[in-house]
Short mmCIF file of C-alpha atoms in Angstrom, two decimals:
data_model
loop_
_atom_site.label_atom_id
_atom_site.label_comp_id
_atom_site.label_asym_id
_atom_site.label_seq_id
_atom_site.Cartn_x
_atom_site.Cartn_y
_atom_site.Cartn_z
CA UNK A 26 17.44 -56.21 -122.13
CA UNK A 27 15.72 -58.21 -119.48
CA UNK A 28 17.07 -57.93 -115.97
CA UNK A 29 18.75 -61.10 -114.76
CA UNK A 30 16.95 -62.71 -111.85
CA UNK A 31 19.05 -64.28 -109.11
CA UNK A 32 17.42 -67.45 -107.92
CA UNK A 33 18.30 -68.76 -104.47
CA UNK A 34 16.80 -71.97 -103.09
CA UNK A 35 14.42 -71.33 -100.15
CA UNK A 36 16.52 -73.57 -97.88
CA UNK A 37 19.74 -71.66 -98.62
CA UNK A 38 17.97 -68.34 -98.21
CA UNK A 39 16.51 -69.42 -94.87
CA UNK A 40 19.88 -70.64 -93.56
CA UNK A 41 21.68 -67.48 -94.67
CA UNK A 42 19.13 -65.21 -93.01
CA UNK A 43 19.06 -67.33 -89.85
CA UNK A 44 22.86 -67.16 -89.55
CA UNK A 45 22.67 -63.38 -90.10
CA UNK A 46 20.07 -63.20 -87.32
CA UNK A 47 22.27 -65.17 -84.93
CA UNK A 48 25.25 -62.94 -85.75
CA UNK A 49 23.09 -59.91 -84.89
CA UNK A 50 22.08 -61.60 -81.66
CA UNK A 51 25.65 -62.52 -80.83
CA UNK A 52 27.01 -58.99 -81.37
CA UNK A 53 27.39 -57.18 -78.03
CA UNK A 54 24.61 -54.86 -76.93
CA UNK A 55 27.10 -51.99 -76.69
CA UNK A 56 27.44 -52.16 -80.51
CA UNK A 57 23.87 -52.91 -81.56
CA UNK A 58 21.98 -50.41 -79.41
CA UNK A 59 23.07 -47.65 -81.79
CA UNK A 60 20.65 -49.13 -84.33
CA UNK A 61 17.77 -48.86 -81.85
CA UNK A 62 18.61 -45.23 -81.17
CA UNK A 63 18.87 -44.57 -84.91
CA UNK A 64 15.31 -45.87 -85.35
CA UNK A 65 14.11 -43.68 -82.48
CA UNK A 66 15.86 -40.61 -83.87
CA UNK A 67 14.58 -41.07 -87.43
CA UNK A 68 10.96 -41.69 -86.43
CA UNK A 69 10.92 -39.42 -83.39
CA UNK A 70 8.01 -37.18 -84.54
CA UNK A 71 5.86 -40.19 -85.35
CA UNK A 72 6.68 -41.96 -82.10
CA UNK A 73 5.52 -38.92 -80.13
CA UNK A 74 2.01 -39.19 -81.55
CA UNK A 75 -0.52 -40.04 -78.87
CA UNK A 76 1.76 -39.09 -75.99
CA UNK A 77 -0.04 -35.80 -75.25
CA UNK A 78 -3.34 -37.64 -74.88
CA UNK A 79 -1.64 -40.04 -72.46
CA UNK A 80 -0.16 -37.21 -70.38
CA UNK A 81 -3.51 -35.47 -70.12
CA UNK A 82 -5.14 -38.76 -69.10
CA UNK A 83 -2.62 -39.53 -66.39
CA UNK A 84 -2.84 -36.01 -65.00
CA UNK A 85 -6.58 -36.22 -64.59
CA UNK A 86 -6.43 -39.66 -62.96
CA UNK A 87 -3.55 -39.01 -60.59
CA UNK A 88 -5.11 -36.26 -58.47
CA UNK A 89 -5.98 -37.72 -55.08
CA UNK A 90 -8.93 -36.37 -53.12
CA UNK A 91 -7.51 -34.04 -50.51
CA UNK A 92 -8.88 -31.03 -48.76
CA UNK A 93 -5.89 -28.95 -49.90
CA UNK A 94 -4.39 -28.74 -53.35
CA UNK A 95 -2.68 -32.14 -53.74
CA UNK A 96 -0.03 -30.89 -56.16
CA UNK A 97 1.06 -28.24 -53.70
CA UNK A 98 0.97 -30.72 -50.83
CA UNK A 99 3.20 -33.26 -52.58
CA UNK A 100 5.57 -30.56 -53.79
CA UNK A 101 6.06 -29.28 -50.26
CA UNK A 102 6.28 -32.80 -48.86
CA UNK A 103 9.01 -33.80 -51.31
CA UNK A 104 10.92 -30.60 -50.70
CA UNK A 105 10.65 -31.13 -46.97
CA UNK A 106 11.79 -34.75 -47.13
CA UNK A 107 14.73 -33.91 -49.39
CA UNK A 108 15.81 -31.03 -47.20
CA UNK A 109 15.39 -33.14 -44.13
CA UNK A 110 17.59 -35.97 -45.36
CA UNK A 111 20.15 -33.59 -46.81
CA UNK A 112 20.27 -31.81 -43.49
CA UNK A 113 20.79 -35.09 -41.66
CA UNK A 114 23.53 -36.14 -44.08
CA UNK A 115 25.25 -32.79 -43.72
CA UNK A 116 24.87 -32.96 -39.99
CA UNK A 117 26.49 -36.39 -39.92
CA UNK A 118 29.32 -35.10 -42.09
CA UNK A 119 29.74 -32.14 -39.81
CA UNK A 120 30.03 -34.41 -36.80
CA UNK A 121 32.65 -36.47 -38.58
CA UNK A 122 34.50 -33.35 -39.64
CA UNK A 123 34.58 -32.09 -36.13
CA UNK A 124 36.25 -35.32 -35.04
CA UNK A 125 38.66 -35.89 -37.88
CA UNK A 126 40.17 -33.51 -40.32
CA UNK A 127 38.60 -34.35 -43.59
CA UNK A 128 38.34 -32.50 -46.84
CA UNK A 129 34.82 -31.42 -47.65
CA UNK A 130 33.57 -33.31 -50.70
CA UNK A 131 33.08 -31.36 -53.90
CA UNK A 132 29.61 -30.13 -54.73
CA UNK A 133 28.51 -33.29 -56.33
CA UNK A 134 26.69 -32.81 -59.49
CA UNK A 135 25.19 -30.81 -62.28
CA UNK A 136 21.79 -31.32 -63.81
CA UNK A 137 21.11 -31.85 -67.49
CA UNK A 138 17.57 -30.98 -68.48
CA UNK A 139 16.23 -33.28 -71.15
CA UNK A 140 12.98 -33.45 -73.06
CA UNK A 141 11.11 -36.74 -73.25
CA UNK A 142 10.76 -37.64 -76.90
CA UNK A 143 8.84 -40.86 -76.43
CA UNK A 144 7.82 -43.31 -73.78
CA UNK A 145 7.09 -47.02 -73.60
CA UNK A 146 4.42 -48.12 -71.20
CA UNK A 147 3.97 -51.73 -72.16
CA UNK A 148 6.07 -54.65 -71.05
CA UNK A 149 8.86 -52.15 -70.46
CA UNK A 150 8.54 -48.83 -68.71
CA UNK A 151 10.97 -46.52 -70.46
CA UNK A 152 11.48 -42.95 -71.51
CA UNK A 153 13.58 -41.78 -74.42
CA UNK A 154 15.37 -38.47 -73.81
CA UNK A 155 16.81 -36.04 -76.32
CA UNK A 156 20.10 -35.76 -74.42
CA UNK A 157 22.92 -38.28 -74.56
CA UNK A 158 26.63 -38.82 -74.06
CA UNK A 159 27.42 -35.51 -75.80
CA UNK A 160 25.72 -33.77 -72.86
CA UNK A 161 27.37 -35.90 -70.21
CA UNK A 162 24.58 -38.45 -69.82
CA UNK A 163 25.89 -41.96 -69.10
CA UNK A 164 24.60 -45.35 -68.04
CA UNK A 165 23.65 -45.65 -64.38
CA UNK A 166 22.90 -41.98 -63.74
CA UNK A 167 19.77 -41.00 -61.82
CA UNK A 168 16.89 -39.22 -63.49
CA UNK A 169 14.74 -36.75 -61.58
CA UNK A 170 11.23 -35.49 -62.19
CA UNK A 171 10.50 -32.16 -63.83
CA UNK A 172 10.69 -30.28 -60.57
CA UNK A 173 14.01 -32.09 -59.89
CA UNK A 174 13.02 -33.34 -56.48
CA UNK A 175 12.36 -37.06 -56.77
CA UNK A 176 14.02 -39.93 -58.58
CA UNK A 177 11.93 -41.48 -61.36
CA UNK A 178 14.42 -43.72 -63.17
CA UNK A 179 17.94 -44.64 -64.15
CA UNK A 180 19.78 -44.20 -67.44
CA UNK A 181 19.96 -47.60 -69.08
CA UNK A 182 21.79 -46.73 -72.29
CA UNK A 183 23.01 -43.53 -73.86
CA UNK A 184 23.99 -42.79 -77.44
CA UNK A 185 25.59 -39.52 -78.48
CA UNK A 186 22.32 -37.60 -78.55
CA UNK A 187 19.71 -39.82 -76.93
CA UNK A 188 19.26 -41.82 -73.79
CA UNK A 189 16.97 -44.64 -72.74
CA UNK A 190 15.67 -44.41 -69.18
CA UNK A 191 14.45 -47.43 -67.26
CA UNK A 192 11.77 -46.17 -64.90
CA UNK A 193 11.44 -47.26 -61.29
CA UNK A 194 8.16 -48.96 -62.13
CA UNK A 195 9.79 -51.21 -64.76
CA UNK A 196 9.74 -54.79 -63.51
CA UNK A 197 13.44 -55.22 -64.42
CA UNK A 198 14.40 -52.31 -62.18
CA UNK A 199 16.57 -53.14 -59.18
CA UNK A 200 17.75 -50.25 -57.03
CA UNK A 201 19.21 -49.99 -53.56
CA UNK A 202 17.03 -47.86 -51.32
CA UNK A 203 16.77 -46.63 -47.76
CA UNK A 204 13.52 -46.63 -45.80
CA UNK A 205 13.28 -44.01 -43.11
CA UNK A 206 10.53 -42.63 -40.91
CA UNK A 207 10.10 -38.95 -40.46
CA UNK A 208 11.75 -37.89 -37.21
CA UNK A 209 13.62 -41.15 -36.74
CA UNK A 210 17.34 -41.80 -37.18
CA UNK A 211 16.86 -45.46 -37.97
CA UNK A 212 16.92 -46.46 -41.61
CA UNK A 213 16.56 -49.80 -43.35
CA UNK A 214 18.35 -50.91 -46.49
CA UNK A 215 16.35 -52.67 -49.17
CA UNK A 216 16.16 -53.32 -52.87
CA UNK A 217 13.39 -51.72 -54.87
CA UNK A 218 11.88 -53.36 -57.95
CA UNK A 219 9.12 -52.13 -60.23
CA UNK A 220 5.77 -53.89 -60.34
CA UNK A 221 5.36 -53.24 -64.07
CA UNK A 222 2.30 -51.05 -63.45
CA UNK A 223 2.49 -47.78 -61.56
CA UNK A 224 4.19 -48.68 -58.29
CA UNK A 225 7.27 -50.41 -56.88
CA UNK A 226 7.92 -53.15 -54.37
CA UNK A 227 10.47 -53.85 -51.70
CA UNK A 228 10.74 -57.42 -50.52
CA UNK A 229 13.17 -59.57 -48.53
CA UNK A 230 13.06 -57.31 -45.48
CA UNK A 231 12.61 -58.99 -42.12
CA UNK A 232 9.38 -58.37 -40.23
CA UNK A 233 11.54 -57.51 -37.24
CA UNK A 234 12.03 -54.14 -38.90
CA UNK A 235 9.57 -51.48 -37.85
CA UNK A 236 8.27 -50.32 -41.22
CA UNK A 237 4.85 -48.75 -41.60
CA UNK A 238 2.77 -47.19 -44.35
CA UNK A 239 3.86 -43.59 -44.84
CA UNK A 240 7.56 -44.27 -44.27
CA UNK A 241 9.69 -42.53 -46.83
CA UNK A 242 11.78 -44.37 -49.43
CA UNK A 243 15.01 -42.79 -50.68
CA UNK A 244 17.40 -43.80 -53.46
CA UNK A 245 20.60 -44.78 -51.67
CA UNK A 246 23.67 -42.65 -52.17
CA UNK A 247 26.22 -44.07 -54.63
CA UNK A 248 29.68 -42.59 -55.00
CA UNK A 249 30.04 -40.72 -58.26
CA UNK A 250 26.33 -40.95 -59.05
CA UNK A 251 24.38 -39.70 -56.05
CA UNK A 252 26.17 -38.28 -53.04
CA UNK A 253 23.11 -37.77 -50.83
CA UNK A 254 19.94 -39.87 -50.80
CA UNK A 255 17.01 -38.53 -52.78
CA UNK A 256 13.38 -39.22 -52.19
CA UNK A 257 11.50 -41.69 -54.41
CA UNK A 258 8.14 -42.12 -52.75
CA UNK A 259 6.43 -43.49 -49.68
CA UNK A 260 5.42 -46.93 -48.44
CA UNK A 261 1.78 -47.25 -49.41
CA UNK A 262 1.20 -50.77 -48.12
CA UNK A 263 3.19 -52.91 -45.69
CA UNK A 264 2.03 -56.48 -45.24
CA UNK A 265 3.54 -59.91 -44.58
CA UNK A 266 4.83 -61.69 -47.66
CA UNK A 267 2.40 -64.44 -48.76
CA UNK A 268 5.20 -66.89 -49.57
CA UNK A 269 7.61 -65.92 -46.79
CA UNK A 270 5.57 -64.89 -43.74
CA UNK A 271 8.68 -63.75 -41.86
CA UNK A 272 9.39 -61.08 -44.46
CA UNK A 273 7.64 -57.86 -45.40
CA UNK A 274 6.07 -57.25 -48.77
CA UNK A 275 6.15 -53.48 -49.15
CA UNK A 276 4.43 -51.48 -51.88
CA UNK A 277 5.96 -48.12 -52.70
CA UNK A 278 4.09 -45.35 -54.43
CA UNK A 279 6.47 -43.03 -56.29
CA UNK A 280 5.74 -39.36 -55.77
CA UNK A 281 5.90 -38.49 -59.45
CA UNK A 282 4.21 -40.19 -62.38
CA UNK A 283 7.04 -40.47 -64.89
CA UNK A 284 4.61 -40.69 -67.79
CA UNK A 285 3.10 -37.34 -66.89
CA UNK A 286 6.47 -35.58 -67.26
CA UNK A 287 7.54 -33.69 -70.35
CA UNK A 288 10.98 -32.62 -69.13
CA UNK A 289 13.28 -34.45 -66.72
CA UNK A 290 16.68 -33.76 -65.17
CA UNK A 291 19.62 -36.16 -65.25
CA UNK A 292 22.17 -35.95 -62.45
CA UNK A 293 25.53 -35.66 -64.15
CA UNK A 294 28.54 -35.94 -61.88
CA UNK A 295 31.31 -33.47 -62.54
CA UNK A 296 33.82 -36.27 -62.94
CA UNK A 297 32.38 -37.54 -66.22
CA UNK A 298 34.37 -37.57 -69.44
CA UNK A 299 32.23 -34.67 -70.59
CA UNK A 300 33.52 -32.48 -67.83
CA UNK A 301 37.08 -33.66 -68.25
CA UNK A 302 36.99 -32.59 -71.92
CA UNK A 303 35.76 -29.17 -70.86
CA UNK B 7 6.03 -58.46 -104.38
CA UNK B 8 6.47 -54.71 -104.25
CA UNK B 9 9.10 -54.55 -101.55
CA UNK B 10 9.08 -50.80 -101.12
CA UNK B 11 5.42 -50.86 -100.15
CA UNK B 12 6.08 -53.86 -97.92
CA UNK B 13 8.83 -51.95 -96.07
CA UNK B 14 6.49 -49.00 -95.61
CA UNK B 15 3.85 -51.28 -94.10
CA UNK B 16 6.20 -52.96 -91.64
CA UNK B 17 7.78 -49.65 -90.65
CA UNK B 18 4.32 -48.28 -89.90
CA UNK B 19 3.64 -51.32 -87.75
CA UNK B 20 6.99 -50.89 -85.97
CA UNK B 21 6.21 -47.23 -85.25
CA UNK B 22 2.87 -48.28 -83.81
CA UNK B 23 4.58 -50.84 -81.57
CA UNK B 24 7.38 -48.54 -80.42
CA UNK B 25 5.26 -45.42 -80.07
CA UNK B 26 2.38 -44.33 -77.92
CA UNK B 27 -0.58 -44.68 -80.26
CA UNK B 28 -1.26 -48.30 -79.34
CA UNK B 29 -1.47 -47.28 -75.68
CA UNK B 30 -4.83 -45.75 -76.53
CA UNK B 31 -6.24 -49.25 -76.97
CA UNK B 32 -4.03 -50.97 -74.39
CA UNK B 33 -5.18 -52.66 -71.20
CA UNK B 34 -3.54 -53.29 -67.85
CA UNK B 35 -2.02 -49.82 -67.55
CA UNK B 36 -0.50 -50.04 -71.00
CA UNK B 37 1.07 -53.46 -70.55
CA UNK B 38 -1.26 -55.45 -72.76
CA UNK B 39 -1.17 -54.37 -76.40
CA UNK B 40 -1.70 -56.19 -79.68
CA UNK B 41 1.40 -56.95 -81.73
CA UNK B 42 0.73 -55.65 -85.23
CA UNK B 43 4.06 -57.02 -86.48
CA UNK B 44 3.16 -60.58 -85.51
CA UNK B 45 -0.18 -60.33 -87.30
CA UNK B 46 1.72 -59.11 -90.38
CA UNK B 47 4.17 -61.99 -89.97
CA UNK B 48 1.41 -64.59 -89.98
CA UNK B 49 -0.36 -62.97 -92.90
CA UNK B 50 2.70 -62.67 -95.15
CA UNK B 51 4.02 -66.10 -94.21
CA UNK B 52 0.77 -67.72 -95.26
CA UNK B 53 0.18 -65.59 -98.30
CA UNK B 54 3.46 -64.87 -100.07
CA UNK B 55 5.52 -67.29 -102.17
CA UNK B 56 7.93 -69.36 -100.01
CA UNK B 57 11.08 -67.34 -100.86
CA UNK B 58 9.23 -64.08 -100.33
CA UNK B 59 7.70 -65.35 -97.10
CA UNK B 60 11.15 -66.19 -95.69
CA UNK B 61 12.55 -62.76 -96.59
CA UNK B 62 9.41 -61.05 -95.26
CA UNK B 63 9.62 -62.96 -91.95
CA UNK B 64 13.23 -62.02 -91.28
CA UNK B 65 12.53 -58.42 -92.36
CA UNK B 66 9.62 -58.22 -89.91
CA UNK B 67 11.83 -59.69 -87.18
CA UNK B 68 14.57 -57.15 -87.88
CA UNK B 69 12.02 -54.32 -87.76
CA UNK B 70 10.67 -55.62 -84.45
CA UNK B 71 14.22 -55.58 -83.09
CA UNK B 72 14.77 -52.02 -84.30
CA UNK B 73 11.60 -50.92 -82.54
CA UNK B 74 12.63 -52.68 -79.31
CA UNK B 75 15.62 -52.36 -77.02
CA UNK B 76 17.72 -55.36 -78.16
CA UNK B 77 18.90 -56.38 -81.64
CA UNK B 78 18.73 -60.02 -82.68
CA UNK B 79 16.09 -61.94 -80.69
CA UNK B 80 13.12 -61.07 -82.89
CA UNK B 81 15.09 -61.49 -86.12
CA UNK B 82 15.84 -65.07 -85.12
CA UNK B 83 12.47 -65.95 -83.56
CA UNK B 84 10.11 -64.22 -85.98
CA UNK B 85 12.25 -65.30 -88.95
CA UNK B 86 12.11 -68.88 -87.79
CA UNK B 87 8.39 -68.76 -86.98
CA UNK B 88 7.49 -67.13 -90.31
CA UNK B 89 9.61 -69.54 -92.31
CA UNK B 90 7.99 -72.52 -90.58
CA UNK B 91 4.53 -71.07 -91.17
CA UNK B 92 5.37 -70.62 -94.86
CA UNK B 93 5.93 -74.37 -95.09
CA UNK B 94 2.35 -75.01 -93.95
CA UNK B 95 0.79 -73.05 -96.81
CA UNK B 96 -0.40 -76.18 -98.60
CA UNK B 97 -2.55 -77.56 -95.81
CA UNK B 98 -3.30 -74.73 -93.37
CA UNK B 99 -6.54 -72.89 -94.12
CA UNK B 100 -7.01 -69.52 -92.46
CA UNK B 101 -10.17 -68.25 -94.09
CA UNK B 102 -12.20 -68.34 -90.89
CA UNK B 103 -11.54 -65.60 -88.33
CA UNK B 104 -11.30 -68.20 -85.56
CA UNK B 105 -8.43 -69.97 -87.35
CA UNK B 106 -6.71 -66.65 -88.02
CA UNK B 107 -6.95 -65.81 -84.33
CA UNK B 108 -5.72 -69.26 -83.28
CA UNK B 109 -2.65 -69.20 -85.52
CA UNK B 110 -1.80 -65.64 -84.51
CA UNK B 111 -2.18 -66.59 -80.84
CA UNK B 112 0.15 -69.60 -81.09
CA UNK B 113 2.72 -67.74 -83.19
CA UNK B 114 2.64 -64.73 -80.89
CA UNK B 115 2.92 -66.78 -77.72
CA UNK B 116 5.84 -68.87 -78.98
CA UNK B 117 7.76 -66.07 -80.64
CA UNK B 118 7.23 -63.48 -77.86
CA UNK B 119 8.35 -66.01 -75.22
CA UNK B 120 11.35 -67.23 -77.21
CA UNK B 121 12.53 -63.74 -78.17
CA UNK B 122 12.13 -62.59 -74.56
CA UNK B 123 14.45 -65.32 -73.32
CA UNK B 124 16.96 -64.66 -76.08
CA UNK B 125 16.94 -61.00 -75.03
CA UNK B 126 17.53 -62.11 -71.44
CA UNK B 127 20.53 -64.15 -72.62
CA UNK B 128 21.95 -61.11 -74.35
CA UNK B 129 21.28 -58.41 -71.77
CA UNK B 130 20.71 -60.37 -68.53
CA UNK B 131 17.60 -58.40 -67.66
CA UNK B 132 14.15 -59.97 -67.61
CA UNK B 133 11.05 -57.84 -67.33
CA UNK B 134 8.16 -59.62 -68.95
CA UNK B 135 5.86 -61.76 -66.83
CA UNK B 136 4.44 -64.86 -68.51
CA UNK B 137 0.88 -63.70 -67.80
CA UNK B 138 1.57 -60.55 -69.80
CA UNK B 139 3.03 -62.58 -72.67
CA UNK B 140 -0.16 -64.65 -72.80
CA UNK B 141 -2.32 -61.53 -72.58
CA UNK B 142 -0.40 -59.86 -75.42
CA UNK B 143 -0.75 -63.00 -77.53
CA UNK B 144 -4.50 -63.13 -76.81
CA UNK B 145 -4.95 -59.47 -77.68
CA UNK B 146 -3.00 -59.97 -80.92
CA UNK B 147 -5.22 -62.94 -81.72
CA UNK B 148 -8.34 -60.87 -81.08
CA UNK B 149 -7.02 -58.09 -83.32
CA UNK B 150 -6.06 -60.43 -86.18
CA UNK B 151 -9.58 -60.92 -87.68
CA UNK B 152 -10.01 -57.13 -87.65
CA UNK B 153 -6.75 -56.47 -89.46
CA UNK B 154 -7.03 -59.40 -91.88
CA UNK B 155 -9.50 -57.73 -94.33
CA UNK B 156 -7.30 -54.61 -94.36
CA UNK B 157 -4.28 -56.73 -95.21
CA UNK B 158 -6.30 -58.48 -97.93
CA UNK B 159 -6.99 -55.06 -99.39
CA UNK B 160 -3.32 -54.04 -99.20
CA UNK B 161 -2.27 -57.32 -100.77
CA UNK B 162 -3.81 -56.18 -104.08
CA UNK B 163 -1.25 -53.37 -104.19
CA UNK B 164 1.59 -55.45 -102.82
CA UNK B 165 1.21 -58.29 -105.27
CA UNK B 166 -0.95 -57.24 -108.19
CA UNK B 167 -2.10 -60.26 -110.25
CA UNK B 168 0.05 -60.94 -113.33
CA UNK B 169 -2.07 -61.20 -116.51
CA UNK B 170 -2.22 -64.78 -117.76
CA UNK B 171 -1.35 -66.34 -114.39
CA UNK B 172 -3.79 -67.85 -111.93
CA UNK B 173 -3.25 -67.12 -108.27
CA UNK B 174 -3.01 -70.87 -107.51
CA UNK B 175 -4.22 -72.89 -104.59
CA UNK B 176 -1.90 -71.25 -102.07
CA UNK B 177 -3.58 -67.90 -102.41
CA UNK B 178 -7.13 -69.12 -102.80
CA UNK B 179 -7.46 -70.49 -99.28
CA UNK B 180 -6.15 -67.45 -97.44
#
C-alpha cells in the first residue's frame, strides 16, 4: 500500500513556519536557553575539537619578553595586588570596627572549580563550563582564572549542569571597576567593557583624574557576589578620548588570557539556594 | 530529499560554527569566520523544490539558533531569507563563482544584521560591531565558491535523480 503524501501549499507552509519562528523568538530567554545548553551538552566532544591547538597557540604568543620568567612575575604581581587590596579592605573594616560595634561579615564565598568544555572566540567571547546550578553556579557570579587570582568573566546563564560565561573581553560586557595606583589610597570608579579582541576599555572618566599606564584595575565589590575587590588587569594605555577630549580612553590588559585556561573557578556565595538546601 | 542526510549536514555545519575548529581559519583574533550555515542556506534555497527549500531554510535557521546563545532570531531571519531566495529560482543563475559569492554576501549581510537586532530585542545585549558583520559576510562569500562543488557532490546523495524524470530548468542552472 502506497504511503499517503500530505501536500501543503508553499505559502501555507511558509506562514506556519514563520509563525513558529516568531513564537520561538517571543518565548522568554529563561525558557529557551535550555535548548542551547542541550545542544552544547549533546555535541560537547565535537565542540572541543580544535581547542587544544588554540590553547597552545595562545600560550606561545602571550609570553612577553622579560628578563625574568614572565609567568612567575605575573603570578607574584597578581598575588601581591590581591593581598594588598584585601589588606586595605580589612584595614578599613578594622578601623570601622574599632569605632562602632559591628558584626564581622561571614567569610564570603566558596569556589567551584569547573572545566571549560568549549569556547567561542568570534563575535562573542564566551566559555562553556561543565558546572551549573546543581553546583551552586548562578547568573552574575564572578569567574576566576585557573590560579584563582584574577577575574576573567561573569556567569551569563546557568543550566543544571552547564554555564555560559561572558568574558571580560566580550564587547557586550559591562562591569563596574575600581582603578587604583599601587601605594595610593585614591581610587576611581569606572565601567569596563570588552573590546571584542583581547583587551578591555574604560571610558567616560574625566581627564581630571590622575590615571596612568600601570594602574591596577579591580572588579568592584558587590554584596552577595564579591565582598572584596579582585584584580582584573592593568591600564596598558591611557589617552584622551578622540570624540570627547575631556575624557580618558583607557585600555586595560587583563592579566589572564581566558582562552588559555582549561579550568576556572566560580565564586559561589554561601547564601545561594544550593547552600540553603545543604 | 533525504532529510536524515540533510539534518546530518546542517548539524555538522552548526558544530563547526559553535565549536573551535573554524577558529583555525579565522581572522581578527577569531572574530571573523565564514558562516557555513548561510552558504548551505543559499545553496539549498536555490537548488531544492520550493516546499523543500522553505523547510530547509527554517531548519537551518533553527540549527543556527541552537548553536548560538538565543533561540528565535535565526529561525525567523534565515527562514525568511531562504524562502525569498527560493522564489528567485526561475531567474537567478548562480553557476559562476562570482554570482555565488555575491548572493552569499548579500544574504549573509542581511540575515546576520537582522538576526543580531532581533537577538538584541530579546536579550537587550548587543555585541556585534557592523564592521565585523560585513567582514563575516565577506568571508562567507569568499568561502562559498570553495564549498559549492562539495555541496554539488553531496546533492547527488541528498536528492538522487528519479528514473524517468528530468531534473528540469531549476536544477540545470545551479
